[in-house]
mmCIF file with all atom_site columns, C-alpha atoms in Angstrom:
data_model
loop_
_atom_site.group_PDB
_atom_site.id
_atom_site.type_symbol
_atom_site.label_atom_id
_atom_site.label_alt_id
_atom_site.label_comp_id
_atom_site.label_asym_id
_atom_site.label_entity_id
_atom_site.label_seq_id
_atom_site.pdbx_PDB_ins_code
_atom_site.Cartn_x
_atom_site.Cartn_y
_atom_site.Cartn_z
_atom_site.occupancy
_atom_site.B_iso_or_equiv
_atom_site.pdbx_formal_charge
_atom_site.auth_seq_id
_atom_site.auth_comp_id
_atom_site.auth_asym_id
_atom_site.auth_atom_id
_atom_site.pdbx_PDB_model_num
ATOM 1   C CA . MET A 1 1   ? -0.038  -0.301  -0.353  1.00 31.00 ? 4   MET A CA 1
ATOM 2   C CA . VAL A 1 2   ? 1.123   3.249   -0.930  1.00 31.00 ? 5   VAL A CA 1
ATOM 3   C CA . ALA A 1 3   ? -0.364  5.944   1.470   1.00 33.00 ? 6   ALA A CA 1
ATOM 4   C CA . ALA A 1 4   ? 0.363   9.034   -1.290  1.00 31.00 ? 7   ALA A CA 1
ATOM 5   C CA . SER A 1 5   ? -1.851  7.205   -3.401  1.00 33.00 ? 8   SER A CA 1
ATOM 6   C CA . PHE A 1 6   ? -4.706  8.526   -1.171  1.00 33.00 ? 9   PHE A CA 1
ATOM 7   C CA . GLN A 1 7   ? -3.393  11.936  -1.342  1.00 31.00 ? 10  GLN A CA 1
ATOM 8   C CA . PRO A 1 8   ? -6.379  14.006  -3.125  1.00 36.00 ? 11  PRO A CA 1
ATOM 9   C CA . ARG A 1 9   ? -4.590  17.384  -1.799  1.00 34.00 ? 12  ARG A CA 1
ATOM 10  C CA . ALA A 1 10  ? -1.484  16.278  -3.519  1.00 32.00 ? 13  ALA A CA 1
ATOM 11  C CA . LEU A 1 11  ? -3.278  14.630  -6.901  1.00 30.00 ? 14  LEU A CA 1
ATOM 12  C CA . GLN A 1 12  ? -4.763  18.865  -6.647  1.00 33.00 ? 15  GLN A CA 1
ATOM 13  C CA . ALA A 1 13  ? -1.558  20.222  -6.466  1.00 34.00 ? 16  ALA A CA 1
ATOM 14  C CA . LYS A 1 14  ? -0.513  18.451  -9.925  1.00 32.00 ? 17  LYS A CA 1
ATOM 15  C CA . GLY A 1 15  ? -2.982  19.752  -11.588 1.00 35.00 ? 18  GLY A CA 1
ATOM 16  C CA . GLY A 1 16  ? -5.684  16.799  -10.703 1.00 36.00 ? 19  GLY A CA 1
ATOM 17  C CA . SER A 1 17  ? -9.320  17.378  -10.824 1.00 39.00 ? 20  SER A CA 1
ATOM 18  C CA . SER A 1 18  ? -11.321 18.530  -7.940  1.00 39.00 ? 21  SER A CA 1
ATOM 19  C CA . ASP A 1 19  ? -14.779 17.844  -5.993  1.00 41.00 ? 22  ASP A CA 1
ATOM 20  C CA . ARG A 1 20  ? -16.835 20.104  -4.306  1.00 38.00 ? 23  ARG A CA 1
ATOM 21  C CA . HIS A 1 21  ? -14.787 20.329  -1.566  1.00 39.00 ? 24  HIS A CA 1
ATOM 22  C CA . GLY A 1 22  ? -12.085 21.519  -3.491  1.00 36.00 ? 25  GLY A CA 1
ATOM 23  C CA . ARG A 1 23  ? -9.992  18.271  -3.397  1.00 43.00 ? 26  ARG A CA 1
ATOM 24  C CA . GLY A 1 24  ? -8.652  16.185  -5.978  1.00 45.00 ? 27  GLY A CA 1
ATOM 25  C CA . CYS A 1 25  ? -10.096 12.558  -7.106  1.00 47.00 ? 28  CYS A CA 1
ATOM 26  C CA . SER A 1 26  ? -8.591  10.027  -5.608  1.00 51.00 ? 29  SER A CA 1
ATOM 27  C CA . ARG A 1 27  ? -8.282  6.220   -6.003  1.00 55.00 ? 30  ARG A CA 1
ATOM 28  C CA . ALA A 1 28  ? -9.702  3.862   -3.078  1.00 55.00 ? 31  ALA A CA 1
ATOM 29  C CA . PRO A 1 29  ? -8.901  0.198   -2.818  1.00 58.00 ? 32  PRO A CA 1
ATOM 30  C CA . GLY A 1 30  ? -11.519 -2.383  -4.146  1.00 57.00 ? 33  GLY A CA 1
ATOM 31  C CA . ARG A 1 31  ? -12.595 -5.453  -2.267  1.00 54.00 ? 34  ARG A CA 1
ATOM 32  C CA . ASP A 1 32  ? -10.897 -7.239  -5.132  1.00 54.00 ? 35  ASP A CA 1
ATOM 33  C CA . GLY A 1 33  ? -7.483  -5.258  -4.509  1.00 51.00 ? 36  GLY A CA 1
ATOM 34  C CA . THR A 1 34  ? -7.587  -2.983  -7.415  1.00 51.00 ? 37  THR A CA 1
ATOM 35  C CA . THR A 1 35  ? -8.294  0.651   -7.155  1.00 52.00 ? 38  THR A CA 1
ATOM 36  C CA . ARG A 1 36  ? -10.480 2.758   -8.815  1.00 54.00 ? 39  ARG A CA 1
ATOM 37  C CA . GLN A 1 37  ? -10.603 6.753   -9.081  1.00 54.00 ? 40  GLN A CA 1
ATOM 38  C CA . TRP A 1 38  ? -13.364 8.545   -7.278  1.00 55.00 ? 41  TRP A CA 1
ATOM 39  C CA . HIS A 1 39  ? -14.035 12.024  -7.044  1.00 64.00 ? 42  HIS A CA 1
ATOM 40  C CA . HIS A 1 40  ? -16.610 11.882  -3.635  1.00 85.00 ? 43  HIS A CA 1
ATOM 41  C CA . TRP A 1 41  ? -15.988 9.759   -0.673  1.00 90.00 ? 44  TRP A CA 1
ATOM 42  C CA . GLN A 1 42  ? -19.751 9.710   -0.313  1.00 93.00 ? 45  GLN A CA 1
ATOM 43  C CA . SER A 1 43  ? -19.918 7.490   -3.416  1.00 91.00 ? 46  SER A CA 1
ATOM 44  C CA . TRP A 1 44  ? -17.079 5.348   -2.769  1.00 92.00 ? 47  TRP A CA 1
ATOM 45  C CA . PHE A 1 45  ? -18.398 4.565   0.812   1.00 94.00 ? 48  PHE A CA 1
ATOM 46  C CA . THR A 1 46  ? -21.767 3.387   -0.252  1.00 95.00 ? 49  THR A CA 1
ATOM 47  C CA . ASP A 1 47  ? -20.830 1.351   -3.677  1.00 93.00 ? 50  ASP A CA 1
ATOM 48  C CA . ASN A 1 48  ? -18.201 -0.186  -0.732  1.00 93.00 ? 51  ASN A CA 1
ATOM 49  C CA . TYR A 1 49  ? -21.298 -1.270  1.196   1.00 96.00 ? 52  TYR A CA 1
ATOM 50  C CA . ARG A 1 50  ? -23.941 -1.807  -1.390  1.00 96.00 ? 53  ARG A CA 1
ATOM 51  C CA . SER A 1 51  ? -21.031 -4.662  -3.075  1.00 95.00 ? 54  SER A CA 1
ATOM 52  C CA . PHE A 1 52  ? -20.294 -6.084  0.183   1.00 95.00 ? 55  PHE A CA 1
ATOM 53  C CA . ARG A 1 53  ? -24.408 -6.341  0.636   1.00 96.00 ? 56  ARG A CA 1
ATOM 54  C CA . ARG A 1 54  ? -24.856 -7.665  -3.109  1.00 96.00 ? 57  ARG A CA 1
ATOM 55  C CA . THR A 1 55  ? -22.392 -10.348 -2.059  1.00 94.00 ? 58  THR A CA 1
ATOM 56  C CA . LEU A 1 56  ? -23.950 -11.426 1.440   1.00 95.00 ? 59  LEU A CA 1
ATOM 57  C CA . LEU A 1 57  ? -27.002 -11.859 -0.408  1.00 95.00 ? 60  LEU A CA 1
ATOM 58  C CA . HIS A 1 58  ? -25.367 -13.573 -3.392  1.00 94.00 ? 61  HIS A CA 1
ATOM 59  C CA . HIS A 1 59  ? -25.010 -16.432 -1.060  1.00 92.00 ? 62  HIS A CA 1
ATOM 60  C CA . ARG A 1 60  ? -27.172 -18.977 1.145   1.00 90.00 ? 63  ARG A CA 1
ATOM 61  C CA . ASP A 1 61  ? -26.705 -17.882 4.733   1.00 91.00 ? 64  ASP A CA 1
ATOM 62  C CA . GLY A 1 62  ? -24.160 -15.441 3.472   1.00 91.00 ? 65  GLY A CA 1
ATOM 63  C CA . ALA A 1 63  ? -24.531 -12.887 6.283   1.00 91.00 ? 66  ALA A CA 1
ATOM 64  C CA . ARG A 1 64  ? -24.354 -15.752 8.746   1.00 91.00 ? 67  ARG A CA 1
ATOM 65  C CA . LEU A 1 65  ? -21.386 -17.344 7.794   1.00 89.00 ? 68  LEU A CA 1
ATOM 66  C CA . HIS A 1 66  ? -19.741 -13.766 7.418   1.00 90.00 ? 69  HIS A CA 1
ATOM 67  C CA . ALA A 1 67  ? -20.945 -12.580 11.204  1.00 89.00 ? 70  ALA A CA 1
ATOM 68  C CA . GLY A 1 68  ? -17.902 -13.214 13.525  1.00 85.00 ? 71  GLY A CA 1
ATOM 69  C CA . THR A 1 69  ? -15.046 -13.745 10.895  1.00 86.00 ? 72  THR A CA 1
ATOM 70  C CA . PHE A 1 70  ? -11.928 -11.379 10.726  1.00 87.00 ? 73  PHE A CA 1
ATOM 71  C CA . PRO A 1 71  ? -9.788  -10.343 8.114   1.00 86.00 ? 74  PRO A CA 1
ATOM 72  C CA . SER A 1 72  ? -6.810  -12.111 6.988   1.00 90.00 ? 75  SER A CA 1
ATOM 73  C CA . ALA A 1 73  ? -3.808  -9.812  6.906   1.00 90.00 ? 76  ALA A CA 1
ATOM 74  C CA . GLU A 1 74  ? -4.322  -9.524  3.062   1.00 90.00 ? 77  GLU A CA 1
ATOM 75  C CA . GLY A 1 75  ? -8.065  -7.991  4.525   1.00 88.00 ? 78  GLY A CA 1
ATOM 76  C CA . LEU A 1 76  ? -6.409  -5.786  6.649   1.00 91.00 ? 79  LEU A CA 1
ATOM 77  C CA . ASP A 1 77  ? -4.232  -4.223  4.336   1.00 91.00 ? 80  ASP A CA 1
ATOM 78  C CA . ARG A 1 78  ? -7.143  -2.860  2.000   1.00 90.00 ? 81  ARG A CA 1
ATOM 79  C CA . LEU A 1 79  ? -9.061  -1.944  5.274   1.00 91.00 ? 82  LEU A CA 1
ATOM 80  C CA . LYS A 1 80  ? -6.372  0.280   6.214   1.00 93.00 ? 83  LYS A CA 1
ATOM 81  C CA . GLY A 1 81  ? -5.932  1.224   2.507   1.00 92.00 ? 84  GLY A CA 1
ATOM 82  C CA . LYS A 1 82  ? -10.156 2.312   2.805   1.00 92.00 ? 85  LYS A CA 1
ATOM 83  C CA . PHE A 1 83  ? -8.920  4.357   5.898   1.00 93.00 ? 86  PHE A CA 1
ATOM 84  C CA . ALA A 1 84  ? -6.560  6.158   4.307   1.00 93.00 ? 87  ALA A CA 1
ATOM 85  C CA . PHE A 1 85  ? -8.932  7.016   1.756   1.00 91.00 ? 88  PHE A CA 1
ATOM 86  C CA . LEU A 1 86  ? -11.381 8.565   3.944   1.00 93.00 ? 89  LEU A CA 1
ATOM 87  C CA . VAL A 1 87  ? -9.110  10.143  6.457   1.00 94.00 ? 90  VAL A CA 1
ATOM 88  C CA . ALA A 1 88  ? -7.729  12.010  2.731   1.00 91.00 ? 91  ALA A CA 1
ATOM 89  C CA . TYR A 1 89  ? -10.360 13.945  2.393   1.00 91.00 ? 92  TYR A CA 1
ATOM 90  C CA . GLY A 1 90  ? -10.674 15.151  6.164   1.00 92.00 ? 93  GLY A CA 1
ATOM 91  C CA . VAL A 1 91  ? -12.703 12.301  8.034   1.00 93.00 ? 94  VAL A CA 1
ATOM 92  C CA . PRO A 1 92  ? -10.885 11.915  11.455  1.00 95.00 ? 95  PRO A CA 1
ATOM 93  C CA . GLU A 1 93  ? -9.133  8.205   11.425  1.00 95.00 ? 96  GLU A CA 1
ATOM 94  C CA . ARG A 1 94  ? -11.065 7.154   14.607  1.00 96.00 ? 97  ARG A CA 1
ATOM 95  C CA . ASP A 1 95  ? -14.539 8.195   12.797  1.00 96.00 ? 98  ASP A CA 1
ATOM 96  C CA . ALA A 1 96  ? -13.325 6.231   9.349   1.00 95.00 ? 99  ALA A CA 1
ATOM 97  C CA . GLN A 1 97  ? -12.694 3.292   11.305  1.00 95.00 ? 100 GLN A CA 1
ATOM 98  C CA . MET A 1 98  ? -16.043 3.557   13.543  1.00 96.00 ? 101 MET A CA 1
ATOM 99  C CA . ALA A 1 99  ? -17.637 4.335   10.120  1.00 96.00 ? 102 ALA A CA 1
ATOM 100 C CA . MET A 1 100 ? -16.527 1.240   8.900   1.00 95.00 ? 103 MET A CA 1
ATOM 101 C CA . LEU A 1 101 ? -17.326 -1.132  11.615  1.00 95.00 ? 104 LEU A CA 1
ATOM 102 C CA . ALA A 1 102 ? -20.734 0.325   11.962  1.00 97.00 ? 105 ALA A CA 1
ATOM 103 C CA . ALA A 1 103 ? -21.847 0.001   8.389   1.00 97.00 ? 106 ALA A CA 1
ATOM 104 C CA . SER A 1 104 ? -19.999 -3.234  8.049   1.00 95.00 ? 107 SER A CA 1
ATOM 105 C CA . ARG A 1 105 ? -22.486 -4.495  10.950  1.00 95.00 ? 108 ARG A CA 1
ATOM 106 C CA . PHE A 1 106 ? -25.256 -2.683  9.733   1.00 97.00 ? 109 PHE A CA 1
ATOM 107 C CA . THR A 1 107 ? -25.032 -4.581  6.407   1.00 96.00 ? 110 THR A CA 1
ATOM 108 C CA . VAL A 1 108 ? -24.422 -7.873  8.126   1.00 95.00 ? 111 VAL A CA 1
ATOM 109 C CA . GLY A 1 109 ? -27.463 -7.479  10.224  1.00 94.00 ? 112 GLY A CA 1
ATOM 110 C CA . GLY A 1 110 ? -29.323 -6.509  7.633   1.00 94.00 ? 113 GLY A CA 1
ATOM 111 C CA . VAL A 1 111 ? -28.571 -9.021  5.451   1.00 95.00 ? 114 VAL A CA 1
ATOM 112 C CA . LEU A 1 112 ? -29.062 -11.852 8.238   1.00 94.00 ? 115 LEU A CA 1
ATOM 113 C CA . GLU A 1 113 ? -32.670 -10.226 8.716   1.00 91.00 ? 116 GLU A CA 1
ATOM 114 C CA . GLU A 1 114 ? -33.081 -10.779 4.930   1.00 91.00 ? 117 GLU A CA 1
ATOM 115 C CA . GLN A 1 115 ? -32.104 -13.955 4.620   1.00 91.00 ? 118 GLN A CA 1
ATOM 116 C CA . ALA A 1 116 ? -33.882 -15.215 7.424   1.00 90.00 ? 119 ALA A CA 1
ATOM 117 C CA . HIS A 1 117 ? -37.416 -14.025 6.378   1.00 79.00 ? 120 HIS A CA 1
ATOM 118 C CA . ALA A 1 118 ? -38.490 -15.309 3.164   1.00 64.00 ? 121 ALA A CA 1
ATOM 119 C CA . GLU A 1 119 ? -41.327 -12.232 3.381   1.00 65.00 ? 122 GLU A CA 1
ATOM 120 C CA . PRO A 1 120 ? -41.013 -8.669  4.359   1.00 61.00 ? 123 PRO A CA 1
ATOM 121 C CA . GLU A 1 121 ? -41.830 -7.554  7.738   1.00 62.00 ? 124 GLU A CA 1
ATOM 122 C CA . PRO A 1 122 ? -45.027 -5.415  8.109   1.00 64.00 ? 125 PRO A CA 1
ATOM 123 C CA . THR A 1 123 ? -44.703 -1.959  9.640   1.00 63.00 ? 126 THR A CA 1
ATOM 124 C CA . GLY A 1 124 ? -47.512 -2.406  11.740  1.00 64.00 ? 127 GLY A CA 1
ATOM 125 C CA . VAL A 1 125 ? -49.414 0.673   9.516   1.00 64.00 ? 128 VAL A CA 1
ATOM 126 C CA . GLY A 1 126 ? -50.216 -1.379  6.697   1.00 58.00 ? 129 GLY A CA 1
ATOM 127 C CA . SER A 1 127 ? -47.385 -1.357  4.511   1.00 70.00 ? 130 SER A CA 1
ATOM 128 C CA . ALA A 1 128 ? -43.984 -3.747  4.480   1.00 77.00 ? 131 ALA A CA 1
ATOM 129 C CA . ILE A 1 129 ? -40.646 -2.011  4.506   1.00 83.00 ? 132 ILE A CA 1
ATOM 130 C CA . ASP A 1 130 ? -38.515 -2.672  1.492   1.00 90.00 ? 133 ASP A CA 1
ATOM 131 C CA . PRO A 1 131 ? -35.379 -4.047  2.356   1.00 92.00 ? 134 PRO A CA 1
ATOM 132 C CA . ASP A 1 132 ? -33.688 -2.673  -0.219  1.00 95.00 ? 135 ASP A CA 1
ATOM 133 C CA . GLU A 1 133 ? -35.175 0.863   0.405   1.00 95.00 ? 136 GLU A CA 1
ATOM 134 C CA . ALA A 1 134 ? -34.260 0.527   4.312   1.00 94.00 ? 137 ALA A CA 1
ATOM 135 C CA . PHE A 1 135 ? -30.547 -0.566  3.596   1.00 97.00 ? 138 PHE A CA 1
ATOM 136 C CA . GLU A 1 136 ? -30.383 2.805   1.497   1.00 97.00 ? 139 GLU A CA 1
ATOM 137 C CA . ALA A 1 137 ? -32.043 5.082   3.776   1.00 97.00 ? 140 ALA A CA 1
ATOM 138 C CA . GLY A 1 138 ? -29.436 3.866   6.553   1.00 97.00 ? 141 GLY A CA 1
ATOM 139 C CA . LEU A 1 139 ? -26.446 3.929   4.459   1.00 96.00 ? 142 LEU A CA 1
ATOM 140 C CA . ARG A 1 140 ? -27.474 7.992   3.709   1.00 96.00 ? 143 ARG A CA 1
ATOM 141 C CA . LEU A 1 141 ? -27.745 8.005   7.632   1.00 96.00 ? 144 LEU A CA 1
ATOM 142 C CA . LEU A 1 142 ? -24.490 7.005   8.156   1.00 96.00 ? 145 LEU A CA 1
ATOM 143 C CA . VAL A 1 143 ? -22.717 8.989   5.452   1.00 96.00 ? 146 VAL A CA 1
ATOM 144 C CA . HIS A 1 144 ? -24.615 12.289  6.217   1.00 95.00 ? 147 HIS A CA 1
ATOM 145 C CA . GLY A 1 145 ? -23.506 11.845  10.117  1.00 95.00 ? 148 GLY A CA 1
ATOM 146 C CA . LEU A 1 146 ? -19.805 11.001  8.936   1.00 95.00 ? 149 LEU A CA 1
ATOM 147 C CA . ASP A 1 147 ? -19.744 13.984  6.731   1.00 93.00 ? 150 ASP A CA 1
ATOM 148 C CA . ARG A 1 148 ? -21.149 16.029  9.844   1.00 93.00 ? 151 ARG A CA 1
ATOM 149 C CA . ARG A 1 149 ? -18.193 14.581  11.889  1.00 92.00 ? 152 ARG A CA 1
ATOM 150 C CA . ARG A 1 150 ? -15.765 15.384  8.977   1.00 92.00 ? 153 ARG A CA 1
ATOM 151 C CA . ASP A 1 151 ? -16.935 18.833  8.505   1.00 91.00 ? 154 ASP A CA 1
ATOM 152 C CA . ALA A 1 152 ? -16.653 19.437  12.382  1.00 92.00 ? 155 ALA A CA 1
ATOM 153 C CA . SER A 1 153 ? -13.227 18.373  12.317  1.00 89.00 ? 156 SER A CA 1
ATOM 154 C CA . GLN A 1 154 ? -12.087 20.760  10.410  1.00 84.00 ? 157 GLN A CA 1
#
């Protein structure tokens, strides 16, 4: 992992493109170890957990099989790269770690519930909550909270 590849300000100084916060675009590690260029950390964060959710849903009992596992040494390196990506966009390191832990647990828990129930849960007011809609709403809330923490730290 090369930390310099996660420095949007350095890219901006070299004439790279910038996002709505005046920061240059940066590269973030993906689940498969490859990197992709991102202009907004929020898009990367949500896409990361959408991909994780799809992977868990793709396998029968995927969430149950994943729950309680720990990353390998290679997985830890990818996680460190993801933390560095968020930090490069101004997210305090501890907040980046806690947000990714919260989003991971939110994703696993949601998929666990989804895979345990064949039918949508009733809300008690006559309509069911769509699991996709609930997941997207939860991700938006996590990103909004993390964005506020990021803004407060600057």
